[in-house]
Tab-separated table of C-alpha atoms in Angstrom:
chain	number	residue	atom	x	y	z
A	213	MET	CA	-4.015	15.051	7.003
A	214	ASP	CA	-4.956	17.320	9.903
A	215	THR	CA	-3.690	15.680	13.106
A	216	SER	CA	-3.583	18.830	15.226
A	217	PRO	CA	-4.898	18.567	18.801
A	218	SER	CA	-7.889	20.788	17.982
A	219	ALA	CA	-8.863	18.667	14.973
A	220	LEU	CA	-8.549	15.450	16.971
A	221	LEU	CA	-10.580	16.952	19.804
A	222	ARG	CA	-13.380	17.949	17.430
A	223	ALA	CA	-13.460	14.433	16.031
A	224	LEU	CA	-13.412	12.671	19.400
A	225	LEU	CA	-15.805	14.761	21.498
A	226	PRO	CA	-18.983	13.280	19.940
A	227	LYS	CA	-17.529	9.812	20.543
A	228	LEU	CA	-17.093	10.115	24.321
A	229	PRO	CA	-20.235	8.115	25.240
A	230	PHE	CA	-19.184	5.451	22.736
A	231	VAL	CA	-15.681	5.349	24.243
A	232	ALA	CA	-17.101	4.920	27.741
A	233	LYS	CA	-19.320	2.043	26.627
A	234	THR	CA	-16.408	0.369	24.816
A	235	ALA	CA	-14.211	0.651	27.916
A	236	LEU	CA	-16.926	-0.805	30.141
A	237	TRP	CA	-17.574	-3.782	27.881
A	238	HIS	CA	-13.855	-4.484	27.573
A	239	THR	CA	-13.308	-4.274	31.345
A	240	LEU	CA	-16.206	-6.683	32.006
A	241	TRP	CA	-14.889	-9.100	29.351
A	242	LEU	CA	-18.099	-8.698	27.355
A	243	SER	CA	-16.385	-7.619	24.136
A	244	PRO	CA	-15.686	-10.459	21.652
A	245	THR	CA	-12.111	-9.133	21.309
A	246	SER	CA	-11.353	-8.407	24.972
A	247	THR	CA	-9.122	-11.498	25.269
A	248	LYS	CA	-7.113	-10.492	22.193
A	249	TRP	CA	-6.781	-6.695	22.503
A	250	ASP	CA	-5.786	-4.357	25.285
A	251	LEU	CA	-8.111	-1.482	26.212
A	252	ARG	CA	-6.286	1.134	24.141
A	253	THR	CA	-6.454	-1.049	21.036
A	254	GLU	CA	-10.140	-1.787	21.634
A	255	ILE	CA	-11.020	1.908	21.891
A	256	THR	CA	-8.827	2.947	18.953
A	257	LEU	CA	-10.166	0.362	16.542
A	258	ASN	CA	-13.779	0.788	17.550
A	259	ILE	CA	-13.563	4.547	16.998
A	260	ILE	CA	-12.037	4.016	13.547
A	261	ARG	CA	-14.680	1.410	12.767
A	262	SER	CA	-17.501	3.747	13.805
A	263	LEU	CA	-16.138	6.453	11.497
A	264	LEU	CA	-15.682	4.117	8.552
A	265	ASP	CA	-19.028	2.387	8.861
A	266	SER	CA	-21.121	5.524	9.207
A	267	PRO	CA	-24.485	5.453	7.399
A	268	GLY	CA	-23.794	8.651	5.451
A	269	PRO	CA	-20.268	8.756	3.981
A	270	THR	CA	-18.762	12.116	3.161
A	271	PRO	CA	-18.351	13.052	-0.527
A	272	LEU	CA	-15.131	11.665	-1.928
A	273	SER	CA	-13.702	15.073	-2.835
A	274	LYS	CA	-13.906	16.132	0.824
A	275	GLN	CA	-12.308	12.884	1.999
A	276	GLN	CA	-9.528	13.354	-0.524
A	277	ARG	CA	-8.859	16.961	0.479
A	278	TRP	CA	-8.767	16.002	4.170
A	279	SER	CA	-6.299	13.189	3.555
A	280	LEU	CA	-3.965	15.488	1.605
A	281	LYS	CA	-3.522	18.099	4.334
A	282	ASP	CA	0.204	18.306	4.949
A	283	PRO	CA	1.047	17.951	8.676
A	284	GLY	CA	4.455	19.489	8.123
A	285	ILE	CA	7.982	18.144	8.472
A	286	LYS	CA	9.588	18.000	11.878
A	287	GLY	CA	11.485	15.743	14.196
A	288	CYS	CA	13.593	12.716	13.301
A	289	MET	CA	13.302	12.818	9.529
A	290	TRP	CA	15.029	14.295	6.534
A	291	VAL	CA	12.726	15.050	3.605
A	292	SER	CA	13.830	16.295	0.203
A	293	LYS	CA	11.015	17.023	-2.237
A	294	VAL	CA	11.723	16.199	-5.873
A	295	THR	CA	9.938	16.057	-9.210
A	296	LEU	CA	10.950	13.303	-11.602
A	297	PRO	CA	10.595	14.776	-15.122
A	298	ARG	CA	8.552	13.052	-17.777
A	299	PRO	CA	10.578	11.478	-20.574
A	300	GLU	CA	10.138	12.932	-24.042
A	301	GLU	CA	9.849	9.410	-25.410
A	302	ASP	CA	6.581	7.491	-25.208
A	303	ASP	CA	8.065	4.026	-24.782
A	304	ILE	CA	7.127	3.432	-21.131
A	305	ARG	CA	3.459	4.073	-21.892
A	306	SER	CA	3.618	1.773	-24.914
A	307	VAL	CA	5.221	-1.146	-23.074
A	308	LEU	CA	2.696	-0.731	-20.246
A	309	ALA	CA	-0.219	-0.844	-22.702
A	310	ASP	CA	1.270	-3.899	-24.418
A	311	ALA	CA	1.567	-5.708	-21.065
A	312	ILE	CA	-2.006	-4.794	-20.081
A	313	ASP	CA	-3.381	-6.122	-23.364
A	314	THR	CA	-1.269	-9.283	-23.305
A	315	LEU	CA	-2.350	-10.203	-19.776
A	316	LYS	CA	-6.043	-9.536	-20.316
A	317	GLY	CA	-6.714	-9.505	-24.041
A	318	ALA	CA	-9.042	-6.995	-25.678
A	319	GLY	CA	-11.938	-7.430	-23.238
A	320	GLY	CA	-11.038	-4.794	-20.657
A	321	VAL	CA	-11.662	-1.064	-20.906
A	322	TYR	CA	-9.036	1.403	-19.730
A	323	PRO	CA	-7.917	4.897	-20.758
A	324	THR	CA	-4.546	5.709	-22.272
A	325	PRO	CA	-2.755	7.661	-19.566
A	326	ALA	CA	-0.491	10.611	-20.164
A	327	VAL	CA	3.127	10.387	-19.045
A	328	VAL	CA	3.574	13.229	-16.556
A	329	PRO	CA	6.212	14.482	-14.104
A	330	VAL	CA	6.057	12.493	-10.862
A	331	GLU	CA	6.441	14.189	-7.503
A	332	ALA	CA	8.129	12.291	-4.687
A	333	GLU	CA	9.892	12.746	-1.372
A	334	TRP	CA	13.298	11.391	-0.513
A	335	THR	CA	12.990	10.444	3.151
A	336	GLY	CA	15.663	9.479	5.642
A	337	TYR	CA	16.245	9.346	9.361
A	338	ARG	CA	17.522	12.465	11.154
A	339	ALA	CA	19.403	11.436	14.264
A	340	HIS	CA	19.854	13.201	17.594
A	341	VAL	CA	16.940	15.651	17.372
A	342	ARG	CA	13.750	16.066	19.381
A	343	HIS	CA	10.459	14.932	17.903
A	344	ASP	CA	9.294	18.557	17.567
A	345	ARG	CA	12.483	19.934	15.984
A	346	PRO	CA	11.447	22.025	12.930
A	347	ARG	CA	12.756	21.421	9.446
A	348	LEU	CA	15.883	23.364	8.533
A	349	ASP	CA	15.576	26.245	6.070
A	350	LEU	CA	17.605	24.695	3.244
A	351	SER	CA	17.187	24.049	-0.450
A	352	GLU	CA	15.803	20.657	-1.471
A	353	ALA	CA	19.233	19.710	-2.824
A	354	GLN	CA	20.809	20.570	0.526
A	355	HIS	CA	18.172	18.539	2.354
A	356	TYR	CA	19.083	15.585	0.128
A	357	GLN	CA	22.761	16.036	0.911
A	358	ARG	CA	22.028	16.104	4.660
A	359	LEU	CA	19.847	13.005	4.275
A	360	MET	CA	22.580	11.122	2.433
A	361	SER	CA	25.159	12.094	5.050
A	362	GLU	CA	23.297	9.880	7.537
A	363	VAL	CA	22.653	6.953	5.162
A	364	THR	CA	25.004	4.070	5.908
A	365	SER	CA	23.552	1.223	3.829
A	366	PRO	CA	22.770	0.816	0.112
A	367	VAL	CA	19.090	-0.002	0.830
A	368	THR	CA	16.794	2.186	-1.284
A	369	LEU	CA	13.044	1.803	-0.871
A	370	ILE	CA	10.452	2.988	-3.354
A	371	TYR	CA	7.519	3.517	-1.005
A	372	LEU	CA	3.949	3.475	-2.360
A	373	HIS	CA	1.443	4.738	0.204
A	374	GLY	CA	-1.948	3.264	1.002
A	375	GLY	CA	-5.304	5.030	0.865
A	376	ALA	CA	-7.552	2.939	-1.427
A	377	HIS	CA	-5.845	4.511	-4.480
A	378	CYS	CA	-7.901	7.662	-3.975
A	379	THR	CA	-6.606	9.317	-0.796
A	380	MET	CA	-3.372	10.199	1.027
A	381	ASP	CA	0.104	10.980	-0.277
A	382	PRO	CA	3.721	10.933	0.952
A	383	SER	CA	2.991	13.581	3.602
A	384	SER	CA	0.514	11.263	5.353
A	385	HIS	CA	3.109	8.484	5.551
A	386	ARG	CA	6.264	10.363	6.555
A	387	ILE	CA	6.452	8.825	10.035
A	388	PRO	CA	6.289	5.129	9.004
A	389	VAL	CA	8.518	5.770	5.985
A	390	SER	CA	11.165	7.539	8.089
A	391	ARG	CA	10.976	4.633	10.551
A	392	LEU	CA	11.776	2.178	7.738
A	393	ALA	CA	14.671	4.405	6.667
A	394	HIS	CA	15.958	4.391	10.245
A	395	LEU	CA	15.721	0.630	10.684
A	396	THR	CA	17.383	-0.107	7.327
A	397	ASN	CA	19.968	2.706	7.658
A	398	GLY	CA	18.894	3.527	4.108
A	399	ARG	CA	16.717	5.962	2.203
A	400	CYS	CA	13.177	5.907	0.884
A	401	LEU	CA	11.650	7.562	-2.174
A	402	SER	CA	7.986	8.056	-1.290
A	403	VAL	CA	5.917	8.517	-4.454
A	404	ARG	CA	3.053	10.968	-4.950
A	405	TYR	CA	1.337	8.886	-7.602
A	406	ARG	CA	-1.814	10.104	-9.303
A	407	LEU	CA	-5.012	9.403	-7.371
A	408	SER	CA	-8.289	8.014	-8.599
A	409	PRO	CA	-11.062	8.601	-9.474
A	410	GLN	CA	-9.660	11.564	-11.405
A	411	ASN	CA	-6.760	9.430	-12.667
A	412	PRO	CA	-7.937	5.841	-13.084
A	413	PHE	CA	-5.887	2.732	-13.798
A	414	PRO	CA	-3.221	2.590	-15.158
A	415	CYS	CA	-2.110	6.134	-14.171
A	416	ALA	CA	-0.734	5.223	-10.723
A	417	LEU	CA	1.027	2.132	-12.062
A	418	LEU	CA	2.617	4.200	-14.837
A	419	ASP	CA	3.879	6.673	-12.216
A	420	ALA	CA	5.374	3.822	-10.180
A	421	PHE	CA	7.014	2.349	-13.290
A	422	GLN	CA	8.480	5.737	-14.247
A	423	THR	CA	9.817	6.152	-10.696
A	424	TYR	CA	11.552	2.773	-10.777
A	425	LEU	CA	13.230	3.516	-14.108
A	426	SER	CA	14.224	6.976	-12.835
A	427	LEU	CA	16.182	5.356	-9.997
A	428	LEU	CA	17.934	2.976	-12.369
A	429	TYR	CA	18.543	5.594	-15.056
A	430	PRO	CA	18.369	9.068	-13.471
A	431	PRO	CA	17.167	11.930	-15.688
A	432	LEU	CA	19.488	14.886	-16.111
A	433	GLY	CA	19.528	17.066	-12.991
A	434	SER	CA	18.495	14.328	-10.551
A	435	PHE	CA	19.817	14.547	-6.999
A	436	HIS	CA	20.603	10.825	-6.943
A	437	GLU	CA	23.178	8.763	-8.785
A	438	PRO	CA	22.066	5.589	-10.622
A	439	VAL	CA	20.800	2.957	-8.164
A	440	VAL	CA	21.402	-0.676	-9.038
A	441	ALA	CA	18.289	-2.846	-9.020
A	442	ASN	CA	19.812	-5.140	-6.382
A	443	ASN	CA	19.630	-2.265	-3.881
A	444	ILE	CA	15.991	-1.330	-4.582
A	445	VAL	CA	12.994	-2.686	-2.661
A	446	LEU	CA	9.408	-1.891	-3.622
A	447	ALA	CA	7.436	-1.329	-0.422
A	448	GLY	CA	3.911	-0.284	0.388
A	449	ASP	CA	0.856	-0.671	2.547
A	450	SER	CA	-2.686	-1.542	1.451
A	451	ALA	CA	-3.279	0.041	-1.990
A	452	GLY	CA	0.440	0.846	-2.121
A	453	GLY	CA	1.148	-2.862	-1.684
A	454	ASN	CA	-1.206	-3.469	-4.591
A	455	LEU	CA	0.876	-1.115	-6.765
A	456	ALA	CA	4.168	-2.658	-5.623
A	457	LEU	CA	3.064	-6.176	-6.579
A	458	ALA	CA	1.477	-4.901	-9.795
A	459	LEU	CA	4.783	-3.265	-10.728
A	460	VAL	CA	6.626	-6.543	-10.184
A	461	GLN	CA	4.035	-8.330	-12.320
A	462	LEU	CA	4.386	-5.621	-14.987
A	463	ILE	CA	8.174	-6.063	-15.162
A	464	LEU	CA	7.756	-9.850	-15.307
A	465	GLU	CA	5.245	-9.536	-18.146
A	466	ILE	CA	7.435	-7.116	-20.123
A	467	ASN	CA	10.313	-9.567	-19.793
A	468	ARG	CA	8.095	-12.523	-20.753
A	469	SER	CA	6.295	-11.130	-23.755
A	470	SER	CA	7.743	-7.904	-25.126
A	471	THR	CA	9.187	-8.143	-28.620
A	472	ARG	CA	11.224	-4.973	-28.097
A	473	ALA	CA	14.973	-5.038	-27.725
A	474	SER	CA	15.037	-1.820	-25.687
A	475	VAL	CA	13.001	0.995	-24.158
A	476	ALA	CA	13.882	4.646	-24.754
A	477	PHE	CA	13.917	6.710	-21.564
A	478	HIS	CA	15.307	10.254	-21.214
A	479	GLY	CA	17.627	9.791	-24.148
A	480	GLN	CA	18.904	6.452	-22.881
A	481	SER	CA	18.307	3.043	-24.432
A	482	ILE	CA	17.325	0.574	-21.708
A	483	GLN	CA	17.977	-2.967	-22.856
A	484	LEU	CA	15.398	-5.668	-22.181
A	485	PRO	CA	14.877	-7.748	-20.111
A	486	LEU	CA	14.409	-5.173	-17.370
A	487	PRO	CA	16.145	-5.862	-14.062
A	488	LEU	CA	13.866	-6.768	-11.191
A	489	PRO	CA	14.218	-5.046	-7.817
A	490	ALA	CA	15.879	-6.842	-4.926
A	491	GLY	CA	12.505	-7.524	-3.331
A	492	VAL	CA	8.945	-6.420	-2.723
A	493	ALA	CA	7.887	-5.846	0.891
A	494	ASN	CA	4.313	-5.063	1.841
A	495	SER	CA	2.124	-4.538	4.870
A	496	SER	CA	-1.505	-5.620	4.420
A	497	PRO	CA	-1.446	-5.435	0.605
A	498	TRP	CA	-4.845	-4.980	-1.057
A	499	VAL	CA	-4.501	-7.425	-3.943
A	500	ASP	CA	-8.168	-8.093	-4.748
A	501	LEU	CA	-10.161	-5.017	-5.710
A	502	SER	CA	-13.250	-7.174	-6.279
A	503	ARG	CA	-13.245	-8.002	-2.529
A	504	CYS	CA	-14.388	-11.568	-3.142
A	505	MET	CA	-12.416	-13.700	-0.669
A	506	PRO	CA	-13.963	-15.314	2.450
A	507	SER	CA	-11.963	-13.310	5.021
A	508	ILE	CA	-13.736	-10.130	3.892
A	509	LEU	CA	-16.566	-11.384	6.104
A	510	SER	CA	-15.003	-14.019	8.363
A	511	ASN	CA	-12.299	-11.705	9.782
A	512	ALA	CA	-14.452	-8.597	10.119
A	513	GLN	CA	-14.507	-8.746	13.944
A	514	TYR	CA	-10.766	-8.003	14.083
A	515	ASP	CA	-10.747	-5.271	11.458
A	516	TYR	CA	-12.006	-1.731	11.059
A	517	LEU	CA	-12.632	-1.832	7.303
A	518	PRO	CA	-16.345	-1.905	6.486
A	519	PRO	CA	-17.434	-5.263	5.080
A	520	PRO	CA	-19.528	-5.380	1.897
A	521	LYS	CA	-23.161	-4.538	2.479
A	522	GLY	CA	-25.892	-7.151	2.271
A	523	PRO	CA	-27.810	-7.854	-0.932
A	524	ASP	CA	-30.513	-5.362	0.013
A	525	THR	CA	-28.158	-2.522	0.979
A	526	VAL	CA	-25.716	-1.029	-1.515
A	527	SER	CA	-23.092	1.480	-0.389
A	528	ARG	CA	-23.002	4.587	-2.541
A	529	LEU	CA	-20.746	7.577	-2.332
A	530	PRO	CA	-22.557	10.917	-2.482
A	531	HIS	CA	-22.264	12.674	-5.820
A	532	ASP	CA	-19.749	15.504	-6.042
A	533	GLU	CA	-17.388	17.077	-8.563
A	534	ILE	CA	-15.146	14.002	-8.855
A	535	TRP	CA	-17.643	11.143	-8.469
A	536	PRO	CA	-19.345	9.620	-10.338
A	537	THR	CA	-17.175	9.996	-13.400
A	538	ASP	CA	-18.480	10.926	-16.834
A	539	PRO	CA	-19.072	8.432	-18.345
A	540	PRO	CA	-19.821	6.346	-15.208
A	541	ARG	CA	-17.123	3.803	-14.397
A	542	GLY	CA	-18.506	1.634	-11.588
A	543	ASP	CA	-15.298	1.519	-9.512
A	544	LEU	CA	-13.168	4.326	-8.128
A	545	TYR	CA	-9.935	2.864	-9.517
A	546	CYS	CA	-10.872	1.265	-12.806
A	547	HIS	CA	-13.601	0.162	-15.159
A	548	LEU	CA	-15.460	-2.847	-13.751
A	549	SER	CA	-14.253	-4.980	-16.661
A	550	MET	CA	-10.690	-4.564	-15.345
A	551	LEU	CA	-11.214	-5.657	-11.731
A	552	ASP	CA	-9.837	-9.139	-12.419
A	553	HIS	CA	-6.866	-7.913	-14.435
A	554	PRO	CA	-3.545	-9.035	-12.886
A	555	LEU	CA	-2.203	-5.451	-12.888
A	556	VAL	CA	-5.340	-4.202	-11.086
A	557	SER	CA	-5.852	-7.156	-8.743
A	558	PRO	CA	-2.595	-9.131	-8.391
A	559	LEU	CA	-4.718	-11.928	-6.922
A	560	ALA	CA	-5.662	-12.697	-10.539
A	561	ALA	CA	-2.033	-13.113	-11.687
A	562	GLU	CA	-1.240	-16.674	-12.724
A	563	ASP	CA	2.538	-16.453	-13.155
A	564	TRP	CA	4.996	-15.184	-10.532
A	565	ALA	CA	7.894	-17.383	-11.663
A	566	LYS	CA	11.277	-15.603	-11.617
A	567	SER	CA	9.920	-12.866	-9.335
A	568	CYS	CA	12.135	-11.173	-6.771
A	569	PRO	CA	11.677	-12.271	-3.123
A	570	MET	CA	8.399	-11.241	-1.506
A	571	PHE	CA	7.547	-10.192	2.045
A	572	PHE	CA	3.949	-10.202	3.296
A	573	SER	CA	2.890	-8.930	6.712
A	574	CYS	CA	-0.760	-8.818	7.675
A	575	GLY	CA	-3.144	-9.170	10.564
A	576	GLU	CA	-6.085	-11.496	11.027
A	577	GLU	CA	-7.809	-8.975	8.812
A	578	MET	CA	-10.379	-8.820	6.071
A	579	LEU	CA	-7.736	-8.811	3.315
A	580	ALA	CA	-5.817	-11.816	4.688
A	581	ASP	CA	-7.130	-14.495	2.331
A	582	GLU	CA	-6.190	-12.618	-0.828
A	583	GLY	CA	-2.642	-12.122	0.436
A	584	LYS	CA	-2.432	-15.808	1.345
A	585	ALA	CA	-3.473	-16.800	-2.168
A	586	VAL	CA	-0.787	-14.653	-3.827
A	587	ALA	CA	1.932	-15.725	-1.373
A	588	SER	CA	1.046	-19.407	-1.720
A	589	LEU	CA	1.028	-19.336	-5.527
A	590	ALA	CA	4.322	-17.459	-5.702
A	591	ALA	CA	5.976	-19.918	-3.321
A	592	GLU	CA	4.679	-22.875	-5.346
A	593	GLN	CA	6.269	-21.321	-8.438
A	594	GLY	CA	9.689	-21.099	-6.816
A	595	VAL	CA	9.650	-17.530	-5.500
A	596	THR	CA	11.194	-16.895	-2.074
A	597	VAL	CA	8.313	-15.740	0.135
A	598	ILE	CA	8.345	-14.537	3.737
A	599	TRP	CA	4.826	-14.645	5.186
A	600	GLU	CA	3.924	-13.186	8.583
A	601	GLN	CA	0.430	-13.027	10.077
A	602	TYR	CA	-0.478	-11.590	13.467
A	603	GLU	CA	-3.458	-12.945	15.373
A	604	ALA	CA	-6.374	-10.530	15.913
A	605	MET	CA	-4.521	-7.597	14.336
A	606	PRO	CA	-6.338	-5.316	11.857
A	607	HIS	CA	-5.437	-3.839	8.499
A	608	CYS	CA	-2.121	-1.922	8.448
A	609	PHE	CA	-1.655	-2.378	12.191
A	610	PRO	CA	2.118	-1.610	12.188
A	611	ILE	CA	1.254	1.943	11.135
A	612	LEU	CA	-1.823	2.397	13.346
A	613	LEU	CA	-0.761	0.443	16.445
A	614	GLU	CA	2.956	1.036	16.688
A	615	GLN	CA	2.774	0.995	20.501
A	616	LEU	CA	1.911	-2.721	20.546
A	617	GLU	CA	4.555	-5.418	20.621
A	618	ALA	CA	2.972	-6.842	17.458
A	619	GLY	CA	3.252	-3.469	15.716
A	620	ARG	CA	6.894	-3.021	16.719
A	621	LYS	CA	7.823	-6.562	15.689
A	622	ALA	CA	6.041	-6.252	12.349
A	623	VAL	CA	7.877	-3.031	11.440
A	624	LYS	CA	11.201	-4.457	12.592
A	625	ASN	CA	10.723	-7.596	10.472
A	626	TRP	CA	9.520	-5.519	7.509
A	627	ALA	CA	12.722	-3.484	7.620
A	628	ALA	CA	14.893	-6.562	8.258
A	629	PHE	CA	13.648	-8.166	5.046
A	630	CYS	CA	14.529	-5.011	3.098
A	631	SER	CA	18.006	-4.961	4.607
A	632	LYS	CA	18.617	-8.635	3.833
A	633	VAL	CA	17.574	-8.504	0.179
A	634	ALA	CA	19.006	-5.070	-0.685
A	635	GLY	CA	21.778	-4.514	1.836
A	636	GLY	CA	24.383	-6.814	0.383
A	637	SER	CA	23.857	-9.573	2.961
A	638	ASP	CA	25.422	-12.928	2.113
A	639	ASN	CA	22.675	-14.745	3.986
A	640	GLU	CA	20.262	-16.274	1.510
A	641	LEU	CA	16.576	-16.067	2.356
A	642	GLU	CA	14.395	-19.137	2.477
A	643	THR	CA	10.630	-19.318	2.179
A	644	THR	CA	9.126	-19.201	5.672
A	645	GLY	CA	5.725	-18.577	7.200
A	646	THR	CA	4.984	-17.475	10.761
A	647	TRP	CA	1.836	-17.006	12.806
A	648	TYR	CA	2.202	-14.638	15.780
A	649	ALA	CA	-0.151	-15.144	18.719
A	650	ALA	CA	-2.138	-12.218	20.094
A	651	LYS	CA	-0.462	-10.186	22.877
A	652	THR	CA	2.476	-12.577	23.380
A	653	CYS	CA	3.647	-12.756	19.734
A	654	LYS	CA	4.510	-16.409	20.323
A	655	GLU	CA	5.638	-17.817	16.979
A	656	THR	CA	4.201	-20.838	15.167
A	657	ALA	CA	5.577	-21.963	11.814
A	658	VAL	CA	3.135	-22.275	8.905
A	659	ASP	CA	3.567	-23.759	5.439
A	660	VAL	CA	3.457	-20.886	2.933
A	661	ARG	CA	2.662	-23.196	0.015
A	662	SER	CA	-0.473	-24.388	1.825
A	663	LEU	CA	-1.785	-20.971	2.873
A	664	ALA	CA	-4.378	-20.599	0.115
A	665	LEU	CA	-7.865	-21.598	1.245
A	666	CYS	CA	-9.300	-21.539	-2.281
A	667	SER	CA	-8.122	-23.214	-5.479
A	668	ARG	CA	-7.175	-21.016	-8.430
A	669	GLU	CA	-10.414	-22.086	-10.120
A	670	GLU	CA	-12.442	-21.033	-7.091
A	671	VAL	CA	-10.634	-17.686	-6.918
A	672	ALA	CA	-11.458	-17.014	-10.575
A	673	GLU	CA	-15.109	-17.966	-10.006
A	674	ARG	CA	-15.384	-15.775	-6.919
A	675	MET	CA	-13.915	-12.786	-8.740
A	676	SER	CA	-16.181	-13.309	-11.735
A	677	SER	CA	-19.315	-13.581	-9.567
A	678	THR	CA	-18.454	-10.496	-7.544
A	679	ILE	CA	-17.680	-8.425	-10.640
A	680	HIS	CA	-20.979	-9.539	-12.167
A	681	ALA	CA	-22.785	-8.389	-9.013
A	682	ARG	CA	-21.025	-5.024	-9.259
A	683	MET	CA	-22.091	-4.698	-12.885
A	684	GLN	CA	-25.657	-5.486	-11.883
A	685	GLY	CA	-25.552	-2.754	-9.232
A	686	ARG	CA	-25.694	-5.141	-6.270
A	687	GLU	CA	-22.437	-3.929	-4.703
A	688	GLY	CA	-21.045	-0.479	-3.943
A	689	GLU	CA	-18.223	1.315	-5.716
A	690	ALA	CA	-15.288	0.390	-3.483
A	691	LYS	CA	-14.041	0.481	0.096
A	692	ILE	CA	-16.002	3.274	1.749
A	693	LEU	CA	-13.791	5.683	3.626
A	694	PRO	CA	-14.422	7.643	6.847
A	695	LYS	CA	-17.187	10.130	7.380
A	696	LEU	CA	-15.088	13.195	8.165
């Protein structure tokens, strides 16, 4: 992602009149969010919103290329680039396919993905350097050794980045990932999973699954030693949060239904049931790819994501070399028949019993209701759930608005959960829910088990109706991304 001063200047110059108008309305208390946001937040979010909701979105291939521009490695981070080799055995693909079919039956359509090498970045905090200090000229193995020399806790995060499954990569998320490494005193493995639409479901989930097993059972030549599951936390934002929860659901389903005694992986025989990670910790997870829940519209004033268009206006991405697919698929990530599959939209999952502890952090955003539904169901089924919601905050605000007290608190609590579940703490977690007031972050307790605003039957009906509308061509392909 190009964040150079010249690139930012080119993007902002045409917006100067808009910025001036936004500032005036905020100062005169005429903005509907002026009592909830400060001026900087108002300008930032309105600029993002104007880019996202432009009438003529840029072709997806251009958006993807822009999001994958590497800003470089500098400052307070260690980064060691690795490639996790593909196993010669085909077992991980087979157990994934079995779980997909068991959860959904034969009705859904999905391709059989290839098992491929997975690129990733080990990321850690580099202390006592300036923010502009360049990366040292070392081998990747030496960078890993330097990284590990500053790690003082057993916490190991598998980080799955956001980007609607079709944009961004570990390079776009180095700053927030290194911040989590710093706050946990641990290390993060940030995964470059395969992007859609070129690599539809279940490619990204297979990459995440392979990464998890590679930590537990390192292939020959790996930099890392075996990591016990009790030290691993799955973490992500937005679409990455989707993958993290889907991976937990995949492991649960393998353990529930697989008739295998073991899984072959790099010459090793992994006995079932598979161990679960210590926890799953997400910021603004996107758990409903059908986008059917009420907050998609009711919380739009506090978010920058574009809401679904009206019945007479359907968002369409311009045609280019990667979209639409051949044959047409209907959704960037998966076939429309799979949108309500639990491994595509964890909102559709019915069974979270025996899951590892879960952490949810979100704003008063468009995706809030879907997160509430998953958190509430999991808590009802006996899972330890930590739920945090911040008044008037938008999607992924800890990453975008780190200067705010809400952003700082959200990141701190995100990291604290990871440290508690994976750091060997003797303090047992209990299910708790907290609402944080705008600006002051004053805390109010909420009942996690009562968060869901819709019954499970209503959720299923909403998803079914929305998918039917998509199949009839009355809704666009997915979240539309910025015009860049």
